[in-house]
Coordinates of C-alpha atoms and ligand atoms in Angstrom, one line a residue:
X273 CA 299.3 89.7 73.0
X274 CA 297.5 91.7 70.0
X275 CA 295.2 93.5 71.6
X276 CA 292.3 94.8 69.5
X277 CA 290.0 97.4 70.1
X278 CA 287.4 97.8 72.9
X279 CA 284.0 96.6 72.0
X280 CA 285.6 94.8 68.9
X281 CA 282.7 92.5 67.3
X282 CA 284.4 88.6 66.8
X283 CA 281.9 86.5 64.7
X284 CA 281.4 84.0 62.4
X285 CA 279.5 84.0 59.4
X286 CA 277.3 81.0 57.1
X287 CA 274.5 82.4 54.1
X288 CA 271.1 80.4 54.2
X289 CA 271.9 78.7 51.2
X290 CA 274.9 77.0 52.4
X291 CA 273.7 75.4 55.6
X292 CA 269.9 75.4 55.9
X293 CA 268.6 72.7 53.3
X294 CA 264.5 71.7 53.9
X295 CA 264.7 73.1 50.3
X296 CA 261.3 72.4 49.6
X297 CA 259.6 72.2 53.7
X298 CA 257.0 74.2 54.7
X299 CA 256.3 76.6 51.5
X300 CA 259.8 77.6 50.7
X301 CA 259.7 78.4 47.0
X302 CA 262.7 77.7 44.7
X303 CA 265.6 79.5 44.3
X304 CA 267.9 80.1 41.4
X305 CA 270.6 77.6 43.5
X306 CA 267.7 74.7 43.9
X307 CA 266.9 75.1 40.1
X308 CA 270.9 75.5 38.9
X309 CA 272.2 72.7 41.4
X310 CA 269.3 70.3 40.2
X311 CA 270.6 71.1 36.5
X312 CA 273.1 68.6 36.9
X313 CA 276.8 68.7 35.6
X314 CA 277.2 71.9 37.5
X315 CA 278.3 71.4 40.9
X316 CA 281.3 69.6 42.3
X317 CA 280.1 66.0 42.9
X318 CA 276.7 66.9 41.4
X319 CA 275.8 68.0 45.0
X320 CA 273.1 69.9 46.2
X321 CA 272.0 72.3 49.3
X322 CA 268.8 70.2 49.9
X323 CA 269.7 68.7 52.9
X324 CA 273.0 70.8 53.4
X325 CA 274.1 70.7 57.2
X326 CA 269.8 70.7 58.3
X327 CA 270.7 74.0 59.8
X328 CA 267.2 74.5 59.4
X329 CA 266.0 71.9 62.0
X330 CA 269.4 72.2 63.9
X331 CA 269.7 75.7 64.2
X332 CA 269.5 75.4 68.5
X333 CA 272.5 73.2 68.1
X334 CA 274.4 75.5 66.3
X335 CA 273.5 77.9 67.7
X336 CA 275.3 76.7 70.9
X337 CA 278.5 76.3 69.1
X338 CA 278.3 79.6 68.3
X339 CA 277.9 80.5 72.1
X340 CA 280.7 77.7 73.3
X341 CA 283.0 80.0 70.3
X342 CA 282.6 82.8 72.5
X343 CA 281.3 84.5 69.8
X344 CA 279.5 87.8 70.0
X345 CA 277.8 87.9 66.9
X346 CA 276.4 86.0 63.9
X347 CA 276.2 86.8 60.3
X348 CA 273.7 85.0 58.3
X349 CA 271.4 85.1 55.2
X350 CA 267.6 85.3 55.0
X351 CA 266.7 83.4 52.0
X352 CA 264.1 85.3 50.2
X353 CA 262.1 82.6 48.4
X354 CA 261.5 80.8 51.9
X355 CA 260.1 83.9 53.4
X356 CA 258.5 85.1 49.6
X357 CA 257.9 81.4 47.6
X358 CA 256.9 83.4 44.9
X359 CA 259.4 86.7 45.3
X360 CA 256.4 89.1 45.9
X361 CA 253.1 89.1 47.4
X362 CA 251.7 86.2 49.7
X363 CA 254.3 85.8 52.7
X364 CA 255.0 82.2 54.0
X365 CA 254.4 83.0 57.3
X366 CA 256.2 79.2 58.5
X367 CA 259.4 80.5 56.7
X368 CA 259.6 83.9 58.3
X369 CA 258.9 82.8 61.7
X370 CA 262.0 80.5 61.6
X371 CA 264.3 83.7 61.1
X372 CA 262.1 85.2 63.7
X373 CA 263.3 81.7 66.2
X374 CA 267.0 81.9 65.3
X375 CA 266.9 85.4 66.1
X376 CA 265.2 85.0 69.5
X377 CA 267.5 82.2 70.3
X378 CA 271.0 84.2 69.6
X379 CA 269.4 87.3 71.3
X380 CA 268.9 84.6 74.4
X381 CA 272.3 83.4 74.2
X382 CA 273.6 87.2 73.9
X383 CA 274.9 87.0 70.5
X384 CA 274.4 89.8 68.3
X385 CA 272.2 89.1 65.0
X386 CA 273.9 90.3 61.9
X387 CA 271.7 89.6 59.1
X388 CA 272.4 89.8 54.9
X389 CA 269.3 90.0 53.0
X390 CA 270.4 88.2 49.9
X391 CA 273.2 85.8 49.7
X392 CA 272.6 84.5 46.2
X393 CA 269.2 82.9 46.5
X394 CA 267.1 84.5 44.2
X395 CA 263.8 83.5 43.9
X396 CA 262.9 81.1 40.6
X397 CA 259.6 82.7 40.1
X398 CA 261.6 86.3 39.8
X399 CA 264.6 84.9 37.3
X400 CA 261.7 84.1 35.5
X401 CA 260.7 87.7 34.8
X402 CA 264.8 88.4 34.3
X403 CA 265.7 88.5 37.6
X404 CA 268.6 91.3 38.3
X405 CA 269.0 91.9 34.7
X406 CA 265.6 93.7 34.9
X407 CA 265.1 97.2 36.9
X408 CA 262.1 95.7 38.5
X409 CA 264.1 93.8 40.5
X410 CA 265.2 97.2 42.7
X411 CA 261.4 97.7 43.9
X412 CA 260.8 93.7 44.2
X413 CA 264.0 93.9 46.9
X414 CA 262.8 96.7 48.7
X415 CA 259.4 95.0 49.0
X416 CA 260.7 91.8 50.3
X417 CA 263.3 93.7 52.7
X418 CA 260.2 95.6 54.0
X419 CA 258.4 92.6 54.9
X420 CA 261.9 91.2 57.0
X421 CA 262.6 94.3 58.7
X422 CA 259.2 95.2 60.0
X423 CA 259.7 91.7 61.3
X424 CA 262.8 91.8 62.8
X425 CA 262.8 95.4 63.6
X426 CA 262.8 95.0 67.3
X427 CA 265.8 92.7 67.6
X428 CA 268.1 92.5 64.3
X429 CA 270.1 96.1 64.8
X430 CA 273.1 95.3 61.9
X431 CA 271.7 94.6 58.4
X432 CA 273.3 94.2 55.2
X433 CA 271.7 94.6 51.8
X434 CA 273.8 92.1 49.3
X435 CA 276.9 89.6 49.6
X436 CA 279.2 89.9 47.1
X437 CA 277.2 91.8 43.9
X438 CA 281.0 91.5 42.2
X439 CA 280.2 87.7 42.2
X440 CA 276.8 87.9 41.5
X441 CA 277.5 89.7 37.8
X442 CA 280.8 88.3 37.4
X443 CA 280.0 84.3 38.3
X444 CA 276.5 84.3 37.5
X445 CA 276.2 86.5 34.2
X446 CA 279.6 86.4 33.2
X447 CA 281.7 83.4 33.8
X448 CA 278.5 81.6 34.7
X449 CA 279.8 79.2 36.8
X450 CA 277.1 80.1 39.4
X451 CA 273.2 80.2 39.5
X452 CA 271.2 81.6 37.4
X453 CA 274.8 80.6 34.6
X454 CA 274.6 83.3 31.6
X455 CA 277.6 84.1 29.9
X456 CA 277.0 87.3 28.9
X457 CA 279.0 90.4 29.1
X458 CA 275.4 92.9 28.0
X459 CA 273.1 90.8 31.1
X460 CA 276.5 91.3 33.3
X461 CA 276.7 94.8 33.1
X462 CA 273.0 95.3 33.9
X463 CA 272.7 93.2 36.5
X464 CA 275.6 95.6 37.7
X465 CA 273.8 98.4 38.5
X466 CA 270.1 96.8 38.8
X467 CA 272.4 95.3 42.1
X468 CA 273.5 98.8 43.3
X469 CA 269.9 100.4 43.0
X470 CA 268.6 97.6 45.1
X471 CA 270.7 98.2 47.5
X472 CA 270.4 101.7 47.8
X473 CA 266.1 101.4 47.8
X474 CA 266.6 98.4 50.4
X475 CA 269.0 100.8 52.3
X476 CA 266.2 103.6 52.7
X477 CA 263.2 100.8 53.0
X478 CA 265.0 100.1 55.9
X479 CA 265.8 103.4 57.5
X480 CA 262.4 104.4 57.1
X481 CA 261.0 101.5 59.5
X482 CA 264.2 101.4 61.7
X483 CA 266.1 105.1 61.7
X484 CA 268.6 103.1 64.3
X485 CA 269.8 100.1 62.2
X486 CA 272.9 100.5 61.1
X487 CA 273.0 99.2 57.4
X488 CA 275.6 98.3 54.7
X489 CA 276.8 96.2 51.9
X490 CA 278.8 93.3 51.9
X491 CA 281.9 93.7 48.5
X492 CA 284.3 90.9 47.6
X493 CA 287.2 92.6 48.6
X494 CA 290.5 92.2 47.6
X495 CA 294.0 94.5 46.3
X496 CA 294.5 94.7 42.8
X497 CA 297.9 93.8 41.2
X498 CA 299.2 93.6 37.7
X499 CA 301.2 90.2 37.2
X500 CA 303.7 92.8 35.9
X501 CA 304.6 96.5 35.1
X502 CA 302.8 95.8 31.7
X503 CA 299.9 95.1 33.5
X504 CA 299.6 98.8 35.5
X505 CA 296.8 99.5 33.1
X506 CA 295.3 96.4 33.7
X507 CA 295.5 96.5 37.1
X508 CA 293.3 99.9 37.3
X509 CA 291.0 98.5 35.2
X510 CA 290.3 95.8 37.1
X511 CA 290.3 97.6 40.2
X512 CA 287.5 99.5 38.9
X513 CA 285.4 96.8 37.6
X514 CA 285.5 95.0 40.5
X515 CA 286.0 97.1 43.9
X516 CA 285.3 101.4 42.9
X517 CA 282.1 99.7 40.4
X518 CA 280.5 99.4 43.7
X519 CA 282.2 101.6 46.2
X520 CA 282.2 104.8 44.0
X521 CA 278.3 104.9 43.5
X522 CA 277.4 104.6 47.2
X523 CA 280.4 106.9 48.7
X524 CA 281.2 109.4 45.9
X525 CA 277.7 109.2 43.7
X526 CA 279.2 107.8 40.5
X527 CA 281.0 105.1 38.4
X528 CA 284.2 105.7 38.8
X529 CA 285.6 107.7 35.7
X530 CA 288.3 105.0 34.2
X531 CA 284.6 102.8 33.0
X532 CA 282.0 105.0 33.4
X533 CA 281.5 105.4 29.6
X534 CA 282.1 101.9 28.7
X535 CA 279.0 100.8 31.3
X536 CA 276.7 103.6 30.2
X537 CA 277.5 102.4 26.8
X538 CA 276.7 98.8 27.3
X539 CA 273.8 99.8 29.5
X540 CA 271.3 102.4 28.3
X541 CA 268.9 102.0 31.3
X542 CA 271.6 104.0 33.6
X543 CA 269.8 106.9 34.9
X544 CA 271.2 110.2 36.1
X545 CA 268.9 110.4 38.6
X546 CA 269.6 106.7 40.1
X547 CA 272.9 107.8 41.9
X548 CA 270.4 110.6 43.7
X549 CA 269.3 107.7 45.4
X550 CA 272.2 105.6 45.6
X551 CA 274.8 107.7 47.5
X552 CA 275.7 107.7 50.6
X553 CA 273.8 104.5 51.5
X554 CA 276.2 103.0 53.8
X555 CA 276.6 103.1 57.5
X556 CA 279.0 100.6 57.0
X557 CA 281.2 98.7 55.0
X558 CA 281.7 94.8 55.0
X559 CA 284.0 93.2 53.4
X560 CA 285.1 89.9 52.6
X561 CA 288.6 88.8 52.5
X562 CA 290.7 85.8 51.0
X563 CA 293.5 86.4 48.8
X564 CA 294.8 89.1 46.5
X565 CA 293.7 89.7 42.5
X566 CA 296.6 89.5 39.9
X567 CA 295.5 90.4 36.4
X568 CA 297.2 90.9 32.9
X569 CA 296.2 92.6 30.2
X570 CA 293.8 91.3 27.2
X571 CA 292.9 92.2 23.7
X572 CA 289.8 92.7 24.0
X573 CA 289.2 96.1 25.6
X574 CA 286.1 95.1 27.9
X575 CA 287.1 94.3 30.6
X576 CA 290.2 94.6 29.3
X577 CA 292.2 92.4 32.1
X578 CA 292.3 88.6 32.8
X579 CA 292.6 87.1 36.2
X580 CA 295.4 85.4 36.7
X581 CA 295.6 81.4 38.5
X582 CA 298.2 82.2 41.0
X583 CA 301.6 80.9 40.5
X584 CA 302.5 80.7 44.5
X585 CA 302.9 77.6 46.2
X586 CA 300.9 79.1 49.6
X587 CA 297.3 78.8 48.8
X588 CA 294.3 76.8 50.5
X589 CA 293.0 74.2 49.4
X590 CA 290.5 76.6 46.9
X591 CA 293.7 77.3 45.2
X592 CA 293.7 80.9 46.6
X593 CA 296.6 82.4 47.3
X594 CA 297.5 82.9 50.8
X595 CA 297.9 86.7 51.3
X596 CA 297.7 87.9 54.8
X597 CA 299.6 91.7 53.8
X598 CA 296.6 92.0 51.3
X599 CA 294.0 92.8 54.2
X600 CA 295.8 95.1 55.6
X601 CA 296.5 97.2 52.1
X602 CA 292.9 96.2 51.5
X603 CA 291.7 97.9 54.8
X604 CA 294.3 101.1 54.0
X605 CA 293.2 101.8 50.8
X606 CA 289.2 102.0 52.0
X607 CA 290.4 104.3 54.5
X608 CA 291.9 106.3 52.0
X609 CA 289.8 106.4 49.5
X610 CA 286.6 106.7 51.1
X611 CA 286.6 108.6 54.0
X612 CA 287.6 106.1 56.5
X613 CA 284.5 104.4 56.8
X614 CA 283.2 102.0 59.8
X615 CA 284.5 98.3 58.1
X616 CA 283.1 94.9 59.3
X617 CA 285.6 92.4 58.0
X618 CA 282.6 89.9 57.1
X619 CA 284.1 87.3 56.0
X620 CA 287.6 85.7 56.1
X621 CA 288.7 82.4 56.4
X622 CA 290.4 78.9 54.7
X623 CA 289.7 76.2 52.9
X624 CA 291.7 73.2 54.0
X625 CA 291.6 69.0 53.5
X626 CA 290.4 69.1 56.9
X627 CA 290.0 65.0 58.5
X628 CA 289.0 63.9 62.1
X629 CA 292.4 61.6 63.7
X630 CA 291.7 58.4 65.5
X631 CA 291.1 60.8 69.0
X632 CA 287.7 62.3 66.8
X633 CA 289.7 65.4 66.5
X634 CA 290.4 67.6 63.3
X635 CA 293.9 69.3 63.6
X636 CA 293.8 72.1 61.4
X637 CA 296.6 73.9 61.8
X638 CA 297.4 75.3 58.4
X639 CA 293.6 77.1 59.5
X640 CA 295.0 78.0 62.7
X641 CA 298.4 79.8 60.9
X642 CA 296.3 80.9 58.2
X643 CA 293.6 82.7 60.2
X644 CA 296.4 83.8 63.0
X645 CA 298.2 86.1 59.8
X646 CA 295.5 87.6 58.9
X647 CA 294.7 88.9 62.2
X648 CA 297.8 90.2 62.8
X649 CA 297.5 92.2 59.5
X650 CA 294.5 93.8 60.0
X651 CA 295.2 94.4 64.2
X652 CA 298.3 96.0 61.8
X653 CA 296.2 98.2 59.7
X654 CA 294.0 99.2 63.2
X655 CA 296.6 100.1 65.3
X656 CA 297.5 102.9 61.5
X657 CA 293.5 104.3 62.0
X658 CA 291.8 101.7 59.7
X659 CA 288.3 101.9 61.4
X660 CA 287.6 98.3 61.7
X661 CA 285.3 97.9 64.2
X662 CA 284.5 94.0 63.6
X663 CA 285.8 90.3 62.3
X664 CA 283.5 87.2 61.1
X665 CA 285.1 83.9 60.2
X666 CA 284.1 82.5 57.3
X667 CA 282.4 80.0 58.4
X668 CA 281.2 78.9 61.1
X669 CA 281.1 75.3 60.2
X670 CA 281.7 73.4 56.7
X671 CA 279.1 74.0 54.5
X672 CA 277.8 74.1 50.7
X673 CA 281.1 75.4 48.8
X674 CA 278.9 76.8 46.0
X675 CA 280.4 75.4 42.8
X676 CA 282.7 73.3 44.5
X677 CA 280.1 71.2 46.8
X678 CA 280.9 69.9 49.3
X679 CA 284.2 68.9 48.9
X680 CA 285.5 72.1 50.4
X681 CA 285.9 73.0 53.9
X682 CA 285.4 76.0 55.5
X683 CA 284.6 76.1 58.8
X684 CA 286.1 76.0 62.1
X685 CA 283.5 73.8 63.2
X686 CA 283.5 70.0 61.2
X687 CA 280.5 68.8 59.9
X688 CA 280.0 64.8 59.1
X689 CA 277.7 65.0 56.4
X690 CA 276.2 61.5 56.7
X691 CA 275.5 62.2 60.8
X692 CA 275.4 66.2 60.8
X693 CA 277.9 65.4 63.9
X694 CA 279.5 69.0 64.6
X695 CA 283.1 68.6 65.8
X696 CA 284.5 71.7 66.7
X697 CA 288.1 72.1 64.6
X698 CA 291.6 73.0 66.8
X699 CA 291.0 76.3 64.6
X700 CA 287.6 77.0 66.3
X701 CA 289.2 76.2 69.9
X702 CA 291.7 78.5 68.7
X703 CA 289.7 80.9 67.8
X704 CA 287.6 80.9 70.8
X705 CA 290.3 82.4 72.8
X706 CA 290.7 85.4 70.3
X707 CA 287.0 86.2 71.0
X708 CA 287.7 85.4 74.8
X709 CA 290.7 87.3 75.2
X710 CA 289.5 90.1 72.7
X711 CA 293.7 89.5 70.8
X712 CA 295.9 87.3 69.5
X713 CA 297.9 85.6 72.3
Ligands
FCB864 C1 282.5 84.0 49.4 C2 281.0 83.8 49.7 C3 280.7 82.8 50.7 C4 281.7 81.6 50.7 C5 283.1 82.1 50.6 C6 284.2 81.0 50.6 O1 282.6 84.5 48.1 O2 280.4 85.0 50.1 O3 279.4 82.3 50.6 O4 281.4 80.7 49.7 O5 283.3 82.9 49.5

């Protein structure tokens, strides 16, 4: 057996988006996701998250499966405009009390609350005013994450600022394949560092009311390869622009060097003075894992590298390359480069073509091997130092697939859309044991 460390935190993760539909009860206000799903011709299947898997009025149900998992903590979202309808100002009191509910009914069931402040859900009425392309956005964020943490002060100890800001400025201002869907290179690189200032103010908003928590931010995470030894260039390139852009700020107090000139260029509203506030504003680190990042090089010198459509025939059913070494370089290179900070792996986990058998069972297996080589990689890089002190499946249970719908699944748990039957997957049996046994048998 792999054994991992004493007091290791085994998890699963879901964002509020993705699973709590009642879109519009009880005076939620929109969302960029409500407004960009209801566009049409956007999403896989033209689906939606209204309804979504009704975590909202289920949440006591799943909150058992996360029990019967054997899980010892949960990592969800707050979503912002069900707590703020209109971003700022007047607080929907119905909306934060079901955070405060979910909350009370994990601490019952002794499952540690880990809780993300904004997985993707910005509020309409803010995009409105620009949203993160505009620098009022920093203080808006630190005013909502006040009004959640004086809340939750008492029982939510492990906070996290933002998911993924690489995917917020590169999907939703630069590809624009998710909400609010610019494609623009000038909004992209603001939103960039309008992200890391909100992070850092929400960081010390919530020091100030809770010296104890322990707060960080959550980085799409993955090692950075050129498709060949042409590509070298490339590769650093892109490793700056979409791990250091984030990491080098909060742990070193600047852009890293390679692109610093090239943002303050396309971004005159970069103050000195901003990184005063935005280093060192990490207790710890959380990343999420799936696959590796290949890249060539491109004309055009910003970015100056291309992601490259893997060629291997091992991917999930995303397409993503299956990559198990890559967490475990992933996890060395943090630890190299920054000091060895404490590391959450928040999210990591498989898309599959997942189907219940004529038993009512779902035999994922391919889930089962993937998830099974990717904790032996990381129990790898612990055993060489890495300071991993936790691991969350991604996800709990199927769920909203962004762009792609519904039609991908992610969880360990099975979810019959037209029901909301939960059916727990062979993976999440499987996994049960890991959080049981606290190793890989
Ligand atoms: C990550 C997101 C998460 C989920 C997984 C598959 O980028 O944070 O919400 O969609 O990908």
């Amino acid at each position: 057996m792999k054994s991992f460390p004493k007091n290791f935190i085994w998890g699963t993760a879901t964002a509020a988006y993705q699973i709590e539909g009642a879109w519009n009860e009880e005076g939620k206000g929109l969302s960029i996701w409500d407004e960009f799903t209801h566009r049409g011709g956007k999403i896989a299947n033209n689906d939606t998250g209204d309804i979504a898997c009704d975590h909202y009025h289920r949440y006591k149900e799943d909150v058992k499966l996360i029990k019967k998992l054997n899980c010892k903590a949960y990592r969800f979202s707050i979503s912002w405009p069900r707590v703020l309808p209109e971003g700022r100002g007047a607080v929907n009191q119905k909306g934060l009390d079901f955070y405060k509910r979910l909350v009370d009914e994990l601490l019952k069931n002794k499952i540690e609350p880990f809780a993300t402040l904004y997985h993707w859900d910005m509020p309409l009425a803010l995009e409105k005013d620009g949203g993160w392309t505009k620098r009022f956005i920093a203080d808006a964020f630190e005013e909502y994450t006040s009004v959640i943490v004086n809340a939750l002060k008492d029982t939510v100890k492990f906070w996290m600022t933002l998911n993924e800001p690489l995917i917020i400025y590169g999907a939703g201002y630069f590809a624009g394949v998710h909400a609010p869907g610019y494609k623009s290179l000038f909004k992209s690189m603001k939103v960039i560092h309008n992200l890391l200032l909100a992070h850092a103010k929400s960081y010390h908003c919530i020091k100030s009311i809770a010296p104890q928590a322990q707060v960080g931010i959550v980085n799409a995470s993955s090692p950075v390869f050129g498709e060949s030894e042409k590509d070298a260039h490339a590769a650093k390139l892109a490793e700056a622009f979409t791990q250091r852009i984030f990491l080098d700020p909060i742990f070193k107090g600047k852009y890293p060097d390679l692109i610093e000139k090239k943002l303050r260029l396309l971004n005159r509203d970069i103050k000195d003075k901003d990184f005063g506030i935005i280093k060192n504003t990490a207790d710890f680190l959380g990343l999420n894992n799936y696959t590796r990042m290949v890249v060539k090089k491109t004309l055009l010198p910003i970015p100056g590298f291309a992601i490259q459509q893997t060629t291997s025939e091992n991917v999930t059913a995303m397409g993503w390359e299956i990559y198990p070494e890559g967490i475990y370089k992933l996890c060395s290179w943090i630890r190299n480069e920054y000091g060895n900070p404490p590391v959450y792996i928040t999210e990591n986990g498989a898309a599959f073509d997942d189907a219940i058998n004529n038993k009512g069972e779902v035999l994922d297996t391919q889930r089962v091997e993937f998830l099974k080589s990717y904790l032996s990689a990381l129990h790898a890089a612990i055993q060489e130092g890495c300071n991993v002190k936790g691991y969350f499946v991604w996800s709990l249970m199927d769920n909203f697939e962004w762009a792609e719908g519904y039609s991908k699944r992610f969880g360990i748990v099975y979810v019959d859309y037209a029901t909301q039957k939960r059916i727990i997957k062979q993976s999440g049996k499987w996994y049960a044991e890991v959080c049981r046994k606290n190793g890989l048998p």
